[in-house]
Coordinates of C-alpha atoms in Angstrom, one line a residue:
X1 CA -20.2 -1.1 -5.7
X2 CA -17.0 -1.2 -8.1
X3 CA -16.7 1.7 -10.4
X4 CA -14.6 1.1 -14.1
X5 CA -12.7 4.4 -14.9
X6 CA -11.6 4.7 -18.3
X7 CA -9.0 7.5 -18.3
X8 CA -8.0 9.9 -21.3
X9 CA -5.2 7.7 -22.5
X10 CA -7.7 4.9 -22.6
X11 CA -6.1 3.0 -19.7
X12 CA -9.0 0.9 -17.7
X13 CA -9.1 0.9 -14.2
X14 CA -11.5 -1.1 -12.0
X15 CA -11.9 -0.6 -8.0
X16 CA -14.6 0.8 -5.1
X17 CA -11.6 2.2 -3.2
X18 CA -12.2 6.1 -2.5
X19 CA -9.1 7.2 -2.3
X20 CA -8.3 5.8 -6.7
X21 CA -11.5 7.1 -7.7
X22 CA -11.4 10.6 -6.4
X23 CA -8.0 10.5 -7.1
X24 CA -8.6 10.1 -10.7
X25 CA -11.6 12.0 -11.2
X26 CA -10.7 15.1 -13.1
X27 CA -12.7 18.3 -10.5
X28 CA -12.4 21.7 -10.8
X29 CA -14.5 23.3 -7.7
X30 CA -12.3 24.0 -4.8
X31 CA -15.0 22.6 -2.4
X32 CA -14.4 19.4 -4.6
X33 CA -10.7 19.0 -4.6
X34 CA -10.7 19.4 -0.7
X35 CA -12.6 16.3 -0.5
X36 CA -10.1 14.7 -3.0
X37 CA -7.5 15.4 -0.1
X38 CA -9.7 14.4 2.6
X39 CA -9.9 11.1 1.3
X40 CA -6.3 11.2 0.5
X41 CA -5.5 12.3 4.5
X42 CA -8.4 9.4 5.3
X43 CA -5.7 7.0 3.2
X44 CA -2.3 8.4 4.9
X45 CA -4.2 8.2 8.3
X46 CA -6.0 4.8 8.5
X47 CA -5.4 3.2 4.8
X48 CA -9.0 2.1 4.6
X49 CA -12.1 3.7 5.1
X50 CA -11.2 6.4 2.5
X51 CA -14.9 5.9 1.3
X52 CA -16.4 6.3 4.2
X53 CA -15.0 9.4 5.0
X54 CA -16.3 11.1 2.1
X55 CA -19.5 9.6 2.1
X56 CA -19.9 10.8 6.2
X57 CA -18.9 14.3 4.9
X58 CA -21.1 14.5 1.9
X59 CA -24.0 13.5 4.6
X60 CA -22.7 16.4 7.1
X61 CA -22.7 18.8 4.4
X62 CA -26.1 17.6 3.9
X63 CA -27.3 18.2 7.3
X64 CA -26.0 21.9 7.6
X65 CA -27.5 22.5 4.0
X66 CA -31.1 21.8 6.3
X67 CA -29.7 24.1 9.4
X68 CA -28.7 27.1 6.9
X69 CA -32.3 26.6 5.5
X70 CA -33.4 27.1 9.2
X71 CA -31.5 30.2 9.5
X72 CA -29.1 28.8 12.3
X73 CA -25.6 30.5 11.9
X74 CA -22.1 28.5 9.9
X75 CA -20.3 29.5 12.6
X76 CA -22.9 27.9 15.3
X77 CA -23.2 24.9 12.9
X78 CA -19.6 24.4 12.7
X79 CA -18.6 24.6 16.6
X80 CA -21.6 22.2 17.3
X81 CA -19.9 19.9 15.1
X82 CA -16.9 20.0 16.1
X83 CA -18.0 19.7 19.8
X84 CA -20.6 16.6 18.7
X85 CA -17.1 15.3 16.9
X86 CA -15.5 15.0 20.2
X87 CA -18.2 13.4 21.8
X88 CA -18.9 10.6 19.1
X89 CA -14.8 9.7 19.6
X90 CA -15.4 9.6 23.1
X91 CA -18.6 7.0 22.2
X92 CA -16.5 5.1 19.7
X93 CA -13.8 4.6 22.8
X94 CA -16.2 3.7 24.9
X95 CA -17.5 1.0 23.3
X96 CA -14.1 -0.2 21.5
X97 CA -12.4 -3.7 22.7
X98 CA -8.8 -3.7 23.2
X99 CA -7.1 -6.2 20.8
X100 CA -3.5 -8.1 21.8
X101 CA -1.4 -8.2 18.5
X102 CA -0.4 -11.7 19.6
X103 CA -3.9 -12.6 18.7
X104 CA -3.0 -13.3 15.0
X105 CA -6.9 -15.0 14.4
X106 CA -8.2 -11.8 16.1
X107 CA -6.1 -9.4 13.6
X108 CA -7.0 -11.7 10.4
X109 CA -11.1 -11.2 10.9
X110 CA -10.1 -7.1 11.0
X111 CA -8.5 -8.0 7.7
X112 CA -11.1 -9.7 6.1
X113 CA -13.3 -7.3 7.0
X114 CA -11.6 -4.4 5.2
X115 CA -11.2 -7.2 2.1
X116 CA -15.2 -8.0 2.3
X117 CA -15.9 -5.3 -0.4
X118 CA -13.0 -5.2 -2.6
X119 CA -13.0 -7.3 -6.0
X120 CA -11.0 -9.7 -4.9
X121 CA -13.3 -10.5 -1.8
X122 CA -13.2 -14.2 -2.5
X123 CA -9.7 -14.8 -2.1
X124 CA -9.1 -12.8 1.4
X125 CA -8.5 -16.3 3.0
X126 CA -5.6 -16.8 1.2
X127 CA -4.7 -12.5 1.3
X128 CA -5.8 -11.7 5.0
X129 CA -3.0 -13.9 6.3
X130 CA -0.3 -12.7 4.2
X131 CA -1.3 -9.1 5.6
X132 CA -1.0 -9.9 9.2
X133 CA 2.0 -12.0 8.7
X134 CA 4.3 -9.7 6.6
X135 CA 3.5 -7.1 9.7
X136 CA 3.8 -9.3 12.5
X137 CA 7.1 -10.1 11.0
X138 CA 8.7 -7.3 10.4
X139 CA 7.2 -5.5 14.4
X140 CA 8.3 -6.6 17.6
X141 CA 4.7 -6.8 19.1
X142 CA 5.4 -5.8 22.3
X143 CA 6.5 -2.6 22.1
X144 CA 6.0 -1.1 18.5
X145 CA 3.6 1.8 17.7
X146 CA 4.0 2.1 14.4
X147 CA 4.6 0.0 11.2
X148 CA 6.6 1.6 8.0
X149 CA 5.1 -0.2 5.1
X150 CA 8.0 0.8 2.7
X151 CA 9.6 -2.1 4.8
X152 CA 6.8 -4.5 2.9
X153 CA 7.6 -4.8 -0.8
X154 CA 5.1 -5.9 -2.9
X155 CA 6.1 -7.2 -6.1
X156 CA 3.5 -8.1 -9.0
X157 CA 3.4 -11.0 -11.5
X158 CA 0.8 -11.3 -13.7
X159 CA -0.5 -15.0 -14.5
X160 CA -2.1 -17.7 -12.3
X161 CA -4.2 -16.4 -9.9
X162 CA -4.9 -14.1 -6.5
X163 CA -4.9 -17.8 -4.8
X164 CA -0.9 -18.3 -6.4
X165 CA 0.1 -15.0 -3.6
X166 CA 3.0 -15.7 -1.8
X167 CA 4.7 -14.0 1.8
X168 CA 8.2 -14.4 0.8
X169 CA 10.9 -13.8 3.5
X170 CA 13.7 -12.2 1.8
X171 CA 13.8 -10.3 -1.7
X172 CA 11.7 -11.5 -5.1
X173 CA 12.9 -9.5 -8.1
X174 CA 10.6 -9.4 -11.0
X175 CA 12.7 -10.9 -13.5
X176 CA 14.7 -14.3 -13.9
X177 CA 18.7 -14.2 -13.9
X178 CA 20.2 -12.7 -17.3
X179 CA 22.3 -15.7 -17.9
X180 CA 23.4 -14.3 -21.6
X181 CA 25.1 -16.9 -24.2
X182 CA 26.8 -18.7 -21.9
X183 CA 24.5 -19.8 -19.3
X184 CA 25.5 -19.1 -16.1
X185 CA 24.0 -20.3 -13.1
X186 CA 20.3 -20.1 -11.5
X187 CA 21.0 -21.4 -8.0
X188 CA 23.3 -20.4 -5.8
X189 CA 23.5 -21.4 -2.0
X190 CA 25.4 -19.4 0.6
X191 CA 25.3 -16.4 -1.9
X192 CA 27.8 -13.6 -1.6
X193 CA 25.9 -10.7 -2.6
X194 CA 27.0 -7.4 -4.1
X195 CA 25.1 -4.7 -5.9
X196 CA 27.1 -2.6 -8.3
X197 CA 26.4 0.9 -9.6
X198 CA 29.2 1.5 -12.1
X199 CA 28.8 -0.2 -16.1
X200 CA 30.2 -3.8 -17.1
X201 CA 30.8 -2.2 -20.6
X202 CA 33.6 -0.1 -22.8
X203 CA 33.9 3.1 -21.3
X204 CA 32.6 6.2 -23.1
X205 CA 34.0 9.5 -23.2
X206 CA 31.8 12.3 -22.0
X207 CA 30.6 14.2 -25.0
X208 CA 29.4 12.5 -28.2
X209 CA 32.0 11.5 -30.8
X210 CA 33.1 8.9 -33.7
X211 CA 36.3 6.8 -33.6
X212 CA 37.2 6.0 -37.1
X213 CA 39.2 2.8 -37.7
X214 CA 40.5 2.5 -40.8
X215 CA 42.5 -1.1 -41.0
X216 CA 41.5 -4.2 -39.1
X217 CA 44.4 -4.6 -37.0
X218 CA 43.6 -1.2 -35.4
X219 CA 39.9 -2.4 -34.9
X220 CA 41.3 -6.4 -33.6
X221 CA 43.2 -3.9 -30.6
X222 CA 40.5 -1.8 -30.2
X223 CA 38.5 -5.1 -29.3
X224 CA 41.2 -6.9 -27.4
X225 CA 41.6 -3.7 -24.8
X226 CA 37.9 -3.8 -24.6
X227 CA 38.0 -7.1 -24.4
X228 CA 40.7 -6.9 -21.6
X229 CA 39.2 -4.0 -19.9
X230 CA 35.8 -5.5 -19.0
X231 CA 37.7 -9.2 -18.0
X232 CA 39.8 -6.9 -16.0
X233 CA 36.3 -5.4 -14.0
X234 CA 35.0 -9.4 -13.8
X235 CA 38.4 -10.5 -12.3
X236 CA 38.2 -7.6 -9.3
X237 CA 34.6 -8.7 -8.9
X238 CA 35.3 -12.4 -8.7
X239 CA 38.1 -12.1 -6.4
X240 CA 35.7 -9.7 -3.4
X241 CA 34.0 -13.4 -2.8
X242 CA 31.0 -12.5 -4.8
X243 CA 28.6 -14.8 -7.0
X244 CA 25.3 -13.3 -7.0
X245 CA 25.9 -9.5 -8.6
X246 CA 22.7 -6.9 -8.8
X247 CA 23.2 -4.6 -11.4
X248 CA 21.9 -1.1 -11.3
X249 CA 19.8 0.0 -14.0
X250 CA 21.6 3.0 -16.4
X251 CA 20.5 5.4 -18.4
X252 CA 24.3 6.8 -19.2
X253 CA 25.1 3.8 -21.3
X254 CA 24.4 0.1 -20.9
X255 CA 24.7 -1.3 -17.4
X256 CA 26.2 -4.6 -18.8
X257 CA 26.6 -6.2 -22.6
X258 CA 26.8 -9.5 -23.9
X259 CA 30.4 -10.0 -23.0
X260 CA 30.6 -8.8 -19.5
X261 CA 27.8 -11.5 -19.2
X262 CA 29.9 -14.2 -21.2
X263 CA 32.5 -13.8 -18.4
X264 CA 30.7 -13.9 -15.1
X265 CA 29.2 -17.0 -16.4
X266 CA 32.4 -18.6 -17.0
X267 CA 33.4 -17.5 -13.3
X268 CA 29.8 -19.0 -12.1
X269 CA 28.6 -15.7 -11.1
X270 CA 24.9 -15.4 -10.9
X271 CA 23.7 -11.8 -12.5
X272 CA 20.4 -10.1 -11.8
X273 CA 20.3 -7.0 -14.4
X274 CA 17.9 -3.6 -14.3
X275 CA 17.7 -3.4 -10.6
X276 CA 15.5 -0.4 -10.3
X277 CA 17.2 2.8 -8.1
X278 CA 14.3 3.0 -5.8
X279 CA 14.7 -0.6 -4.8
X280 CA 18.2 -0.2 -4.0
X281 CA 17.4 1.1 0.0
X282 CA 15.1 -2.0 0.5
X283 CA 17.8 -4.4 -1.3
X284 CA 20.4 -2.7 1.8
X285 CA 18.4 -2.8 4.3
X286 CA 17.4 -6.6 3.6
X287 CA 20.9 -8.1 2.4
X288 CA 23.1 -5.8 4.3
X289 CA 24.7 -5.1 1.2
X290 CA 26.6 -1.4 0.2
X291 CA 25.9 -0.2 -3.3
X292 CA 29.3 0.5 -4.5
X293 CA 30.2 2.7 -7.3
X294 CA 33.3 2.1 -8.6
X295 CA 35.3 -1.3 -8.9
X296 CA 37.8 -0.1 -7.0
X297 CA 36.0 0.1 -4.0
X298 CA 34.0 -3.3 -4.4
X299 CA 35.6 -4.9 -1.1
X300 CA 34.2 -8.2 0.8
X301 CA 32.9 -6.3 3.6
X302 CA 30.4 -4.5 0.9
X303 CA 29.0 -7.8 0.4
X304 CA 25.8 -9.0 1.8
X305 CA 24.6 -12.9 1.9
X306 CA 21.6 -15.1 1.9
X307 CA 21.2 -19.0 2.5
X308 CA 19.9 -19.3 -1.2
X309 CA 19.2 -17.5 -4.1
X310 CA 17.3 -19.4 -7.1
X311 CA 15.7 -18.5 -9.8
X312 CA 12.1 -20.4 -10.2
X313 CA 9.3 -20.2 -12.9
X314 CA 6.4 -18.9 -11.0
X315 CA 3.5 -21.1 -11.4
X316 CA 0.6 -20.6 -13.6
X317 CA 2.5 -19.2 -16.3
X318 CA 6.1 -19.1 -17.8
X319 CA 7.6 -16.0 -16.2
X320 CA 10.7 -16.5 -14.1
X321 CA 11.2 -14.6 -10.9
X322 CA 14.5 -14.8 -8.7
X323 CA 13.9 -15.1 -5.0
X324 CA 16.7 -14.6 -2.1
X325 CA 15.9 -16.0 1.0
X326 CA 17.4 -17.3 4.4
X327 CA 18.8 -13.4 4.8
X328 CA 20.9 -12.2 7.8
X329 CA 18.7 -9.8 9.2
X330 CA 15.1 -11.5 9.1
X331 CA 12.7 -9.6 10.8
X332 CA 13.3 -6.1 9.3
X333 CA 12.1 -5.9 6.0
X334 CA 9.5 -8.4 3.3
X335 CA 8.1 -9.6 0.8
X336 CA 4.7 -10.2 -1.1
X337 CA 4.6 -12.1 -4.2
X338 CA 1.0 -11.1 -6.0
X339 CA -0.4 -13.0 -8.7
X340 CA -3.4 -12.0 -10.8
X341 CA -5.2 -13.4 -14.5
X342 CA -5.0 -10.2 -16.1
X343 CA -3.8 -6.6 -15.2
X344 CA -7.1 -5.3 -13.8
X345 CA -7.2 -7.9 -11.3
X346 CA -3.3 -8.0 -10.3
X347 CA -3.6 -4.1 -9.5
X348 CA -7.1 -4.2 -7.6
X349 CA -4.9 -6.7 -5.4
X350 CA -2.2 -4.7 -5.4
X351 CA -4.6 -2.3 -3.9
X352 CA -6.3 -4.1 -1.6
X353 CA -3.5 -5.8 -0.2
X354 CA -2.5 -2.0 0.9
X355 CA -5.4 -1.2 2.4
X356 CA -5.6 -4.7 4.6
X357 CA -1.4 -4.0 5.2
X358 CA -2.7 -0.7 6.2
X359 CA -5.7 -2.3 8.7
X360 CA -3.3 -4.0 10.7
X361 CA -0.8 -0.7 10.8
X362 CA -4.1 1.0 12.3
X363 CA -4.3 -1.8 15.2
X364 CA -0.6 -1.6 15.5
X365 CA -1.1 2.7 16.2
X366 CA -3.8 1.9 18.1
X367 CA -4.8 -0.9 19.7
X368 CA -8.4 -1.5 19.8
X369 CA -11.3 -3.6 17.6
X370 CA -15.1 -2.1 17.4
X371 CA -17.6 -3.9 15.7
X372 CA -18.4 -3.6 11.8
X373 CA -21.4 -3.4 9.6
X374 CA -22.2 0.1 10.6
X375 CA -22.6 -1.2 14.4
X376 CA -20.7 1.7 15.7
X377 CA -22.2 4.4 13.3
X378 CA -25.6 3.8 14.8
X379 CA -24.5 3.5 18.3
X380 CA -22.7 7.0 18.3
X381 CA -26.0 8.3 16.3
X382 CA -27.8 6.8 19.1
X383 CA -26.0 8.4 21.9
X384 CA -25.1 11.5 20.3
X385 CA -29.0 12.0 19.6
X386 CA -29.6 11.5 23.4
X387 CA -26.7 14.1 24.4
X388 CA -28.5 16.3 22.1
X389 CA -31.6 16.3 24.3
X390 CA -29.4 17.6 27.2
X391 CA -28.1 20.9 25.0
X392 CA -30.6 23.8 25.0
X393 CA -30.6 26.3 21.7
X394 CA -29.2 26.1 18.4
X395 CA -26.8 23.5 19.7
X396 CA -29.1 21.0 20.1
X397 CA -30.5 20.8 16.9
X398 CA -27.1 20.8 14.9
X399 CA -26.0 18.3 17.3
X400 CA -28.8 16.1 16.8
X401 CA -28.7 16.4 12.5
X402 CA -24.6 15.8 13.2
X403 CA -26.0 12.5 14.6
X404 CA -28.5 12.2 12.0
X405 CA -26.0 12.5 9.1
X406 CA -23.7 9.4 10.8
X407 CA -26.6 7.2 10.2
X408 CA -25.6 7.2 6.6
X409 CA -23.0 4.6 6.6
X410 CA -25.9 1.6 7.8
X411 CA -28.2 3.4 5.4
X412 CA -26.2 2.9 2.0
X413 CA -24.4 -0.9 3.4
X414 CA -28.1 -1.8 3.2
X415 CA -28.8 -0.7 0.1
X416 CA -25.8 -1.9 -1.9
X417 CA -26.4 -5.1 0.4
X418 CA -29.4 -5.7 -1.7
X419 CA -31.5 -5.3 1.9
X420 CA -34.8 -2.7 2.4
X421 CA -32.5 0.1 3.7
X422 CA -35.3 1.9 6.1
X423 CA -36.0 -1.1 7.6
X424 CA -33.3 -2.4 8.0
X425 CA -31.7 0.9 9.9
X426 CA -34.6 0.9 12.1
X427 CA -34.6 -2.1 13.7
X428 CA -30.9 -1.8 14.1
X429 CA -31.6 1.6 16.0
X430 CA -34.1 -0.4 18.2
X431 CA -31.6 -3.1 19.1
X432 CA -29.2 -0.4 20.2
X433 CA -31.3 1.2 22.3
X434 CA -31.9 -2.3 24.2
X435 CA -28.3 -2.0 24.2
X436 CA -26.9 -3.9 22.3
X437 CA -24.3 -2.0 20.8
X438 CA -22.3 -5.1 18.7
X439 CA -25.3 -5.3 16.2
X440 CA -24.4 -4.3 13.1
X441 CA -26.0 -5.4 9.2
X442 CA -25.2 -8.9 8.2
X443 CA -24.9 -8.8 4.4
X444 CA -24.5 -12.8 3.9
X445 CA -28.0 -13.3 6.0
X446 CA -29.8 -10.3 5.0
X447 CA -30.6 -9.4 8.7
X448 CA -29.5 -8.0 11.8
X449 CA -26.7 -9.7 13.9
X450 CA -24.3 -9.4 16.6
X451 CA -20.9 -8.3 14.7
X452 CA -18.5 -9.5 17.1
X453 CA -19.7 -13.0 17.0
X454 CA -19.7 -13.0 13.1
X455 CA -16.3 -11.7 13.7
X456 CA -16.9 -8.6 11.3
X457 CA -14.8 -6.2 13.4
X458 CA -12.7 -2.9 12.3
X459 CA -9.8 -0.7 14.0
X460 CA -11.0 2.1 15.9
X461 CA -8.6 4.2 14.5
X462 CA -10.3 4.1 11.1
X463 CA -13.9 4.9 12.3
X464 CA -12.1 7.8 14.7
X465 CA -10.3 9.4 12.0
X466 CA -12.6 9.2 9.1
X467 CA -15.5 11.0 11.7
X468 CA -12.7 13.5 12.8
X469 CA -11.4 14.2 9.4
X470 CA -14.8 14.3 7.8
X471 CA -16.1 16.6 10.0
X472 CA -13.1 19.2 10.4
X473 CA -13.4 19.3 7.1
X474 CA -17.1 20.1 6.7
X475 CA -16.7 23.3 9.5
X476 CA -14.0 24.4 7.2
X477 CA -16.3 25.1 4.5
X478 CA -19.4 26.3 6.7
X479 CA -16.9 29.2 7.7
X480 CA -16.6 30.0 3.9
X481 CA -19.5 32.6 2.8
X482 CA -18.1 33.4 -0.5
X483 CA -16.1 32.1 -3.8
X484 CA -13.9 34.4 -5.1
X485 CA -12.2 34.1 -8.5
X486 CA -8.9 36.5 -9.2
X487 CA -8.0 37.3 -12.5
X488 CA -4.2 36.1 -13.3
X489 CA -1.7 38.6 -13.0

């Protein structure tokens, strides 16, 4: 279920994934904050499943509460685990399918399945494709082992709805060209493009100070040299071949003013203002641009080029949003334009669309599917209860409550399925043991299915890490005895 967070500034935020939530709750036990970072390492790891990990470790810690009770040993307790850890990855490999990244269908059902619980479930049809596209795009399939998702950029518009997202092949920039007074134009095709870092303004001298002009014919030459002075700047830039320019946002003085503006329009120059400094590395890497910091230097080979830049008015509402595509270097870097209603939506979305981005990166590191809807939870319970049985001592009773504890994930997808939870599990341990180890809960029809043929499937690397994680971090606190607080020096 979706939890609504109202912070202390009284900003609102809605979403169910683990990762936000713990990350906003305020804790103060150290036991606490370390499964804060275990669902943060769950996030850097997979992307999704950073619920499930803590939920599996919160069982655990459950399940050694009952062998302390028993008298058995942490440090028994925790190398049992650790050892049963091993042996569920080895069960999760086992029964794992290997996936071709060709298989774009194949990758989109491992997307909507990460999307199935998120707010903006209904729309994964149009958000599952995006996902897979914008990494298939930007990875040569064949031989690529990982995926760097700073190579994605996901820009967000509010108005219209999830259904108005957009893959965009190129560079969106979140607002429409500043065109000033005298117009300037909103399309230009076979765009010379160069981003500039110095000011289109009157220069200012380093410390603060007041020129006082005391006649008008002092204050008419002050203008005209300003006046001069920036045409001067728009006449070097005119002559590199450049008619888009991207100008860095300042916080010295103003990036640009009204007359800088009034002159690149006159020389049909197309200018995009507050270009954020942490977008400048994606800008380069897309356009094959230089950012270049003084005039001097702004030279034709600093300029990069795209078939067409236009600005357009996004639809559903009146924004305006420039967009740069047919770029050189395709393939390296993207773009996702995200829609939303209001500003809850548009960042649950944002959100989501990271996790499923992060889905496909996890079938990308490694390449195999297992089935969903807590089908391989209950299988490694299954088996890891039977290896149990072979263990003599201590061992085999931590072993089997390690199994035990796993069975939580079918347990609580029943129960916030609507679905008689015990009942449920039960029969889904029975089919198992006949062996059929792709059964897994089927939410929509409230019973038990086959998982792959509902095409509810997962990356393994998810499952693998989130058992792994959750459970190294669950010996790391059985081999704590004691809390000690020390007085600040």
């Amino acid at each position: 279920m979706d939890k609504m967070i109202q912070r202390g500034d009284g900003e609102v935020i809605i979403t169910n994934d683990g990762a936000t939530i713990l990350g906003q709750m305020s804790v103060f036990h150290p036991c606490a904050k370390m499964l804060v970072e275990l669902s943060k390492s769950q996030d850097i790891e997979a992307g999704d499943g950073t619920t499930s990990v803590v939920v599996l470790a919160g069982s655990m810690l459950n399940a050694c509460s009952d062998l302390l009770a028993k008298g058995i040993h942490p440090t028994m307790i925790a190398d049992s685990f650790k050892a049963a850890a091993e042996k569920a990855e080895e069960v999760l490999q086992g029964m794992s399918k290997p996936v071709d990244l060709r298989a774009r269908e194949t990758l989109i059902n491992a997307v909507v399945t990460c999307l199935s619980s998120k707010v903006v479930s209904q729309n994964s049809d149009i958000l599952a494709p995006v996902a897979v596209d914008a990494v298939l795009n930007i990875i040569n399939p064949e031989s690529a082992v990982n995926v760097d998702l700073n190579d994605i950029r996901i820009v967000k518009q509010l108005g219209g709805t999830v259904d108005d997202t957009e893959l965009v092949p190129g560079i969106v920039f979140e607002k429409g060209a500043n065109k000033g007074a005298a117009g300037g134009p909103t399309r230009i095709e076979k765009a010379k493009i160069g981003l500039i870092q110095f000011h289109l303004s009157a220069p200012k001298t380093d410390m603060e100070n007041n020129v006082v002009v005391s006649d008008y014919a002092a204050m008419d030459r002050i203008l005209r040299e300003e006046r001069k002075y920036i045409l001067n700047l728009v006449k070097k830039i005119k002559k590199s071949g450049c008619n888009v320019l991207l100008v860095q946002k300042s916080i010295l003085r103003d990036a640009y003013n009204d007359l800088s503006l009034h002159f690149l329009a006159k020389m049909d120059i197309m200018v995009i203002t507050e270009v954020e400094r942490t977008d400048v590395e994606f800008i380069q890497r897309t356009l094959g641009c230089m950012p270049v910091a003084h005039v001097d230097s702004f030279t034709p080979d600093k300029l990069g080029s795209a078939e067409l830049v236009t600005e357009v008015t996004v639809p559903g509402g009146s924004h305006k949003v420039v967009k740069v595509t047919g770029v050189q270097n395709p393939g390296t870097t993207m773009s996702i334009l995200i829609r939303g209603s209001n500003k809850l939506v548009l960042e649950e979305a944002d959100r989501s669309l990271h996790d499923a981005l992060c889905v496909v990166r996890s079938l990308v590191k490694k390449r195999f599917l297992i089935a969903g809807g807590g089908a391989a939870e209950t299988e490694v319970n299954l088996r890891l209860t039977e290896w149990s049985k072979l263990q003599v001592g201590m061992k085999a009773y931590c072993v089997a409550a390690f199994a035990q504890s796993l069975e939580v994930v079918p347990y609580t997808l029943a129960e916030n399925g609507g679905l008689n939870p015990i009942a449920i599990v039960t029969e889904l341990r029975r089919r198992h043991a006949a062996g059929e180890n792709g059964t897994g809960i089927n939410v929509r029809q409230s019973s038990i299915s086959d998982m792959y043929a509902e095409k509810v499937v997962q990356p393994l690397l998810v499952s693998l890490s989130a058992i792994s994680l959750a459970s190294e971090t669950v010996c790391m606190l059985m081999k704590i005895d004691d809390l000690v607080p020390v007085a600040r020096v």
